[in-house]
Coordinates of C-alpha atoms in Angstrom, one line a residue:
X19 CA 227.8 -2.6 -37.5
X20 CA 224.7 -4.7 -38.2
X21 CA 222.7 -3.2 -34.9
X22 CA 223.5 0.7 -36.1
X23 CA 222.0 -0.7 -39.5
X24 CA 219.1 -2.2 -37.9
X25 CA 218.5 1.3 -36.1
X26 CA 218.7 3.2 -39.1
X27 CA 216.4 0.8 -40.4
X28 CA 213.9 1.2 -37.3
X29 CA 214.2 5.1 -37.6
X30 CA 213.3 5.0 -41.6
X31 CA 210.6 2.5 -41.4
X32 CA 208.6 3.4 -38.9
X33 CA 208.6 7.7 -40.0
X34 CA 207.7 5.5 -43.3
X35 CA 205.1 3.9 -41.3
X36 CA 203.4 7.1 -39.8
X37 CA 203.7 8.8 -43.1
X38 CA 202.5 6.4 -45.1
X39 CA 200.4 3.8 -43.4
X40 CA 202.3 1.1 -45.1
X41 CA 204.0 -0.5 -41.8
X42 CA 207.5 0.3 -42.8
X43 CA 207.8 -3.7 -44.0
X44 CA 209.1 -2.9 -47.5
X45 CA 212.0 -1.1 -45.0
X46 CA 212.2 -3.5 -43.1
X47 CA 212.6 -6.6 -45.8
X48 CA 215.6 -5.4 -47.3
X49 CA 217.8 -5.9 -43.9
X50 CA 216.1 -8.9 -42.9
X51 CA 216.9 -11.1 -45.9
X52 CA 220.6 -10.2 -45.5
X53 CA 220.7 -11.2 -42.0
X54 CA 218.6 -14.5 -43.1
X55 CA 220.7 -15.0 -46.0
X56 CA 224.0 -15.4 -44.1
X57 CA 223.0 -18.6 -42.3
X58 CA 222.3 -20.6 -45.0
X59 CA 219.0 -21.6 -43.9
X60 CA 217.2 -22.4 -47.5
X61 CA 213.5 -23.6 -47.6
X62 CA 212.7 -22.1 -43.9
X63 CA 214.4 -18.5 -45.0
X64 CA 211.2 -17.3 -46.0
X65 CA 209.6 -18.5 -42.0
X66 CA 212.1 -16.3 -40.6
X67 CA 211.9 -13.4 -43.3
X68 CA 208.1 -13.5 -42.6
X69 CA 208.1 -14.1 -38.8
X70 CA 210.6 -11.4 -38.1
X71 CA 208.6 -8.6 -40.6
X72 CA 205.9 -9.0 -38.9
X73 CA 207.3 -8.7 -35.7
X74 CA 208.4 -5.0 -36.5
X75 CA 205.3 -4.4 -38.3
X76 CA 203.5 -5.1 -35.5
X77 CA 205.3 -2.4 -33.3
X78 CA 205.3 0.3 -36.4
X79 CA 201.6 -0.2 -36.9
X80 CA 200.9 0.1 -32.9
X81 CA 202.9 2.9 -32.9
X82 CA 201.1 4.8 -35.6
X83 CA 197.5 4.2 -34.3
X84 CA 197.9 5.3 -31.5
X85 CA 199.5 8.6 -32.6
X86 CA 196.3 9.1 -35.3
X87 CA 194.3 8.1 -32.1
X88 CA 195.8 11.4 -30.2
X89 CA 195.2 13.3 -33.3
X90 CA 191.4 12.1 -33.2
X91 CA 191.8 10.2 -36.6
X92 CA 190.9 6.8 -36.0
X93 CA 188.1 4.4 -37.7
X94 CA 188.1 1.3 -34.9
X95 CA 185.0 -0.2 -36.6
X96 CA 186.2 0.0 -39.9
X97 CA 189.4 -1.7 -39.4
X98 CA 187.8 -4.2 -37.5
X99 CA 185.8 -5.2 -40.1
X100 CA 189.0 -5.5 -42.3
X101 CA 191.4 -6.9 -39.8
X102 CA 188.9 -9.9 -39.1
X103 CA 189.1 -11.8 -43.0
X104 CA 192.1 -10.2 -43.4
X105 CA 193.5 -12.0 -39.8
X106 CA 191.9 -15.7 -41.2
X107 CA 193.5 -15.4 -44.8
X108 CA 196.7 -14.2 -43.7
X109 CA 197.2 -17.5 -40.6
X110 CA 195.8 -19.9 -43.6
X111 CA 198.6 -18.6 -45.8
X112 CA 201.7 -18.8 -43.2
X113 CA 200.3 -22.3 -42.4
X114 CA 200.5 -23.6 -45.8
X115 CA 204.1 -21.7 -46.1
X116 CA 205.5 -23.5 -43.2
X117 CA 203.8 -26.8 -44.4
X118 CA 204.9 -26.7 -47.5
X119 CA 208.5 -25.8 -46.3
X120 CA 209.0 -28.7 -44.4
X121 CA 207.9 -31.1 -47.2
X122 CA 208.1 -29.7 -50.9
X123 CA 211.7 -30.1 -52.1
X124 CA 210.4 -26.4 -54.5
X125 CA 212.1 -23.5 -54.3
X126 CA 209.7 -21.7 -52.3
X127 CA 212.0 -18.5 -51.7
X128 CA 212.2 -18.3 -55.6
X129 CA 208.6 -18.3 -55.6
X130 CA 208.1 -15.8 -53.4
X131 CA 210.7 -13.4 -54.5
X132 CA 208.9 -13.5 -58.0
X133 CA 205.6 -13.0 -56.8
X134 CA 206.7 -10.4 -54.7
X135 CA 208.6 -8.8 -57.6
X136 CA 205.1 -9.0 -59.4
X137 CA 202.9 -7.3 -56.5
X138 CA 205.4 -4.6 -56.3
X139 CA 205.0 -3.6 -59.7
X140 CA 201.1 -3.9 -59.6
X141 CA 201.2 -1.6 -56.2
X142 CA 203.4 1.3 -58.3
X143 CA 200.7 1.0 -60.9
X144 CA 197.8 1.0 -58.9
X145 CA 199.1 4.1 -56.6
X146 CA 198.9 6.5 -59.9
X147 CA 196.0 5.4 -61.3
X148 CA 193.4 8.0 -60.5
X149 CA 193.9 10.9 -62.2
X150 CA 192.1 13.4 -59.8
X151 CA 192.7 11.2 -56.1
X152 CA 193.5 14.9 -54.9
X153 CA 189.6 15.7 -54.8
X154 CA 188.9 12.0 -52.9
X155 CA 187.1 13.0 -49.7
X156 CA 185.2 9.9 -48.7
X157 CA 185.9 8.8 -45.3
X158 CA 185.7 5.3 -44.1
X159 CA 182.8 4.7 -42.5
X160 CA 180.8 5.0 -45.8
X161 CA 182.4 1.9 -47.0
X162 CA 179.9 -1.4 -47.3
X163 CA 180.5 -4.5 -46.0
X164 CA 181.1 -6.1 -49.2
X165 CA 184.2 -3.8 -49.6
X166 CA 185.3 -4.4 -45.9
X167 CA 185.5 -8.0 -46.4
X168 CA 186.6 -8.0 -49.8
X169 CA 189.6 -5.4 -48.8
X170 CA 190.4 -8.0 -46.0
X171 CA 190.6 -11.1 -48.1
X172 CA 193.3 -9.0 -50.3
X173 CA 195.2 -8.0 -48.0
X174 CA 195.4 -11.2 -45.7
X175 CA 196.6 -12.9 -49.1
X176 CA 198.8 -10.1 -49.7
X177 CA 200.5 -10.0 -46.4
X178 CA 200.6 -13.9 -45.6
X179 CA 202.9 -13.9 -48.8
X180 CA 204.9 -11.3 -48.5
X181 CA 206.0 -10.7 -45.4
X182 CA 204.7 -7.1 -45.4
X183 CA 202.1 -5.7 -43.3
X184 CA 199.5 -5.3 -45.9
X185 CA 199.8 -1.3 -46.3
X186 CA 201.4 -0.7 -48.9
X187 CA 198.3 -2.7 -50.9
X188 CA 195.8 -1.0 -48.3
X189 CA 196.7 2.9 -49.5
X190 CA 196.3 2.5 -53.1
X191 CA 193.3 0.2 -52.5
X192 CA 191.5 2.5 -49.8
X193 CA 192.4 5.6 -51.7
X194 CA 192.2 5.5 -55.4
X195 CA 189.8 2.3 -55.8
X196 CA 187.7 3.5 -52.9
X197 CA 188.5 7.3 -52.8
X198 CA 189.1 7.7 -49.4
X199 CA 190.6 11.0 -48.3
X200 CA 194.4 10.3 -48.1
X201 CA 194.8 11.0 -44.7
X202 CA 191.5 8.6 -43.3
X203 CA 193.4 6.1 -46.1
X204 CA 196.7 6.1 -44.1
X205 CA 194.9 6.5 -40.6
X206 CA 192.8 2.9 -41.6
X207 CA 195.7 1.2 -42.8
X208 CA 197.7 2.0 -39.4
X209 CA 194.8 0.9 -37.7
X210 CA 194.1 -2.2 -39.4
X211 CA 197.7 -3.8 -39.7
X212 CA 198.3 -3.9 -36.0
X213 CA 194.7 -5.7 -35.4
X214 CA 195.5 -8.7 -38.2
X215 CA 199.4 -8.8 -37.8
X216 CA 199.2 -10.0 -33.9
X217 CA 197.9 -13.5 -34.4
X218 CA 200.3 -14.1 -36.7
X219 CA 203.7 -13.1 -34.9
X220 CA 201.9 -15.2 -32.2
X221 CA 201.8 -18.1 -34.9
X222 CA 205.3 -17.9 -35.6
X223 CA 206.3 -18.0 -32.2
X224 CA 204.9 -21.0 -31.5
X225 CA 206.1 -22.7 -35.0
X226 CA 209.7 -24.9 -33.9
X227 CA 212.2 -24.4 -36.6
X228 CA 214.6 -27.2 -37.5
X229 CA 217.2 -25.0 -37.8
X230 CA 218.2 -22.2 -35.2
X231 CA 220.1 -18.7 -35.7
X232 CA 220.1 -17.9 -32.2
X233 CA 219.9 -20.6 -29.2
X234 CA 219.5 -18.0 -27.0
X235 CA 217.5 -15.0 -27.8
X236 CA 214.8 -16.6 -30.5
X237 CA 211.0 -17.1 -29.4
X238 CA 209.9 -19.3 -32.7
X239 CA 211.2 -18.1 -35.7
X240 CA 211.4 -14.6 -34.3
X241 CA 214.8 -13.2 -33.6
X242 CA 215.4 -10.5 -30.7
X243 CA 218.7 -9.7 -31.1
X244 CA 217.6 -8.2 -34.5
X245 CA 214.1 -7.2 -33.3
X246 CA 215.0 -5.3 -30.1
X247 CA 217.3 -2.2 -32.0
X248 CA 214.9 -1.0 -34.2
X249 CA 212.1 -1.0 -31.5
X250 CA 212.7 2.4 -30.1
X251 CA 214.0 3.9 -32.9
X252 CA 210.3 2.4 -35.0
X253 CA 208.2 3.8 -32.1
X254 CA 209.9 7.2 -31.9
X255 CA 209.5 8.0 -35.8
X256 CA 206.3 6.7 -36.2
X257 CA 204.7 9.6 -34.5
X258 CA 206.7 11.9 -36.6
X259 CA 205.7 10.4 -39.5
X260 CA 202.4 10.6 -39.4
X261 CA 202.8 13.9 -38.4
X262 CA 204.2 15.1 -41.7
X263 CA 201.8 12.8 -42.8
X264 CA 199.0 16.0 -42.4
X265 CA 201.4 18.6 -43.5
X266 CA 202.9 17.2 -46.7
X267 CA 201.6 17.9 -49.8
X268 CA 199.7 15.0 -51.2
X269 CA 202.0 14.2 -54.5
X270 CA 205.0 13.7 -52.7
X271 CA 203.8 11.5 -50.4
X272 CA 202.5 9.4 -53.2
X273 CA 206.4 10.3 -54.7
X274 CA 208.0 8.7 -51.8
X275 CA 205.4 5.6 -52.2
X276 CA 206.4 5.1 -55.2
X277 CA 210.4 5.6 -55.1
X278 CA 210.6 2.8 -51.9
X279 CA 208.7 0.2 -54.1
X280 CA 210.7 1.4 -57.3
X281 CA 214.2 0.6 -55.2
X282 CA 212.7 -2.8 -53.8
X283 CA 211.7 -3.7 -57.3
X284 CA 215.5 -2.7 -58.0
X285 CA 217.1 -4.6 -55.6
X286 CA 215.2 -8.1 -56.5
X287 CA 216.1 -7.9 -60.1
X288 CA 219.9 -6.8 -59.6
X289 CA 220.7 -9.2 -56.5

């Protein structure tokens, strides 16, 4: 039962992914910390909830870019320019995570579910804050350095803390603070995640938990036997998502933002 969940999941997340530029993470969270959660694994939870996100998020964000890539919609330099802070901020942060796992006696999984309650609330905000984002039409390459770097540091925080792949901070921070056109917005967040998420499933990898789920089957913290379904099923609807992703209307693509991070808000205060 739990692998046609994990395909469903795949499916969802990565048509999420295209659509959105968000990396289909806050998808993919939901499934992982109830497969964690049933082997009792306490302080290094969040290791595997993080190692095994970014895993997917990786493939989703691939996926993606290279569907706005066929569709001529790419900003390489850009996201470079992001993906490089945001790469050092986020390996700084899943450092100290796995250090201070190993020898704080804190609750860090109470930690982060709180301050991933509180991001999620400041994301909904954020994404209906400008009144007029409709008539954005900046495109990416007008953005300065200062911006670049800055958007990098954010999301590398943002990311290294959550476990998600740092888009769904990316499209209200590229559109409504910098008034990107929504589809270059989505297009530099697809691009982006990919480029800063690699080093860190490489970190995890190499990271030797204390306690394994799988002998067989785990590289590091990351689990294939929960990886591998949703695979196909991320790469296949990622191109259809950011398909729609030109054709829907512009509100209810913000709409469907909003209701995923309204239900993850949900499900961390009720369980």
């Amino acid at each position: 039962m739990n692998y046609i969940w994990l395909a469903l999941t795949g499916a969802l997340g990565g048509f999420l992914s295209g659509l959105l530029g968000i990396g289909g993470a806050l998808v993919f969270i939901p499934i992982l910390s109830y497969l964690i959660g049933q082997h009792g694994l306490e302080q290094e939870s969040v290791s595997y909830l993080l190692a095994n996100s970014f895993m997917v998020v990786l493939a989703a964000g691939l996926a993606a870019s290279y569907r706005q890539y066929k569709l001529n919609n790419i900003f390489s330099k850009t996201a470079i320019a992001v993906a490089i802070p945001a790469t050092i901020v986020a390996l700084g942060i899943s450092f100290l995570i796995a250090f201070w796992t190993e020898s704080s006696t804190v609750d860090v999984k109470l930690i982060f579910k709180f301050f991933f309650l509180f991001l999620l609330v400041l994301i909904i905000v954020q994404s209906f804050w400008g009144r007029k984002s409709n008539d954005y039409d900046s495109m990416p390459q007008s953005l300065s350095f200062s911006k670049k770097v800055g958007a990098g540091v954010l999301v590398g925080f943002f990311s290294g803390t959550t476990g998600l792949g740092g888009g769904s901070i990316m499209l209200p921070l590229f559109h409504n603070t910098f008034k990107l056109k929504y589809t270059a917005a989505t297009s530099l967040s697809s691009t982006v995640i990919p480029l800063f998420v690699l080093p860190t499933v490489f970190y995890y990898g190499l990271l030797t938990p204390q306690k394994y789920i799988m002998q067989s089957g785990q590289t590091g913290f990351i689990c294939w036997q929960w990886v591998l379904p949703m695979l196909p099923f991320i790469v296949i609807f990622s191109q259809i998502g950011v398909k729609k992703n030109h054709e829907f209307p512009l509100w209810l693509t913000k709409l469907i933002f909003a209701l995923i991070i309204v239900i993850n808000i949900l499900k961390i205060l009720l369980l």
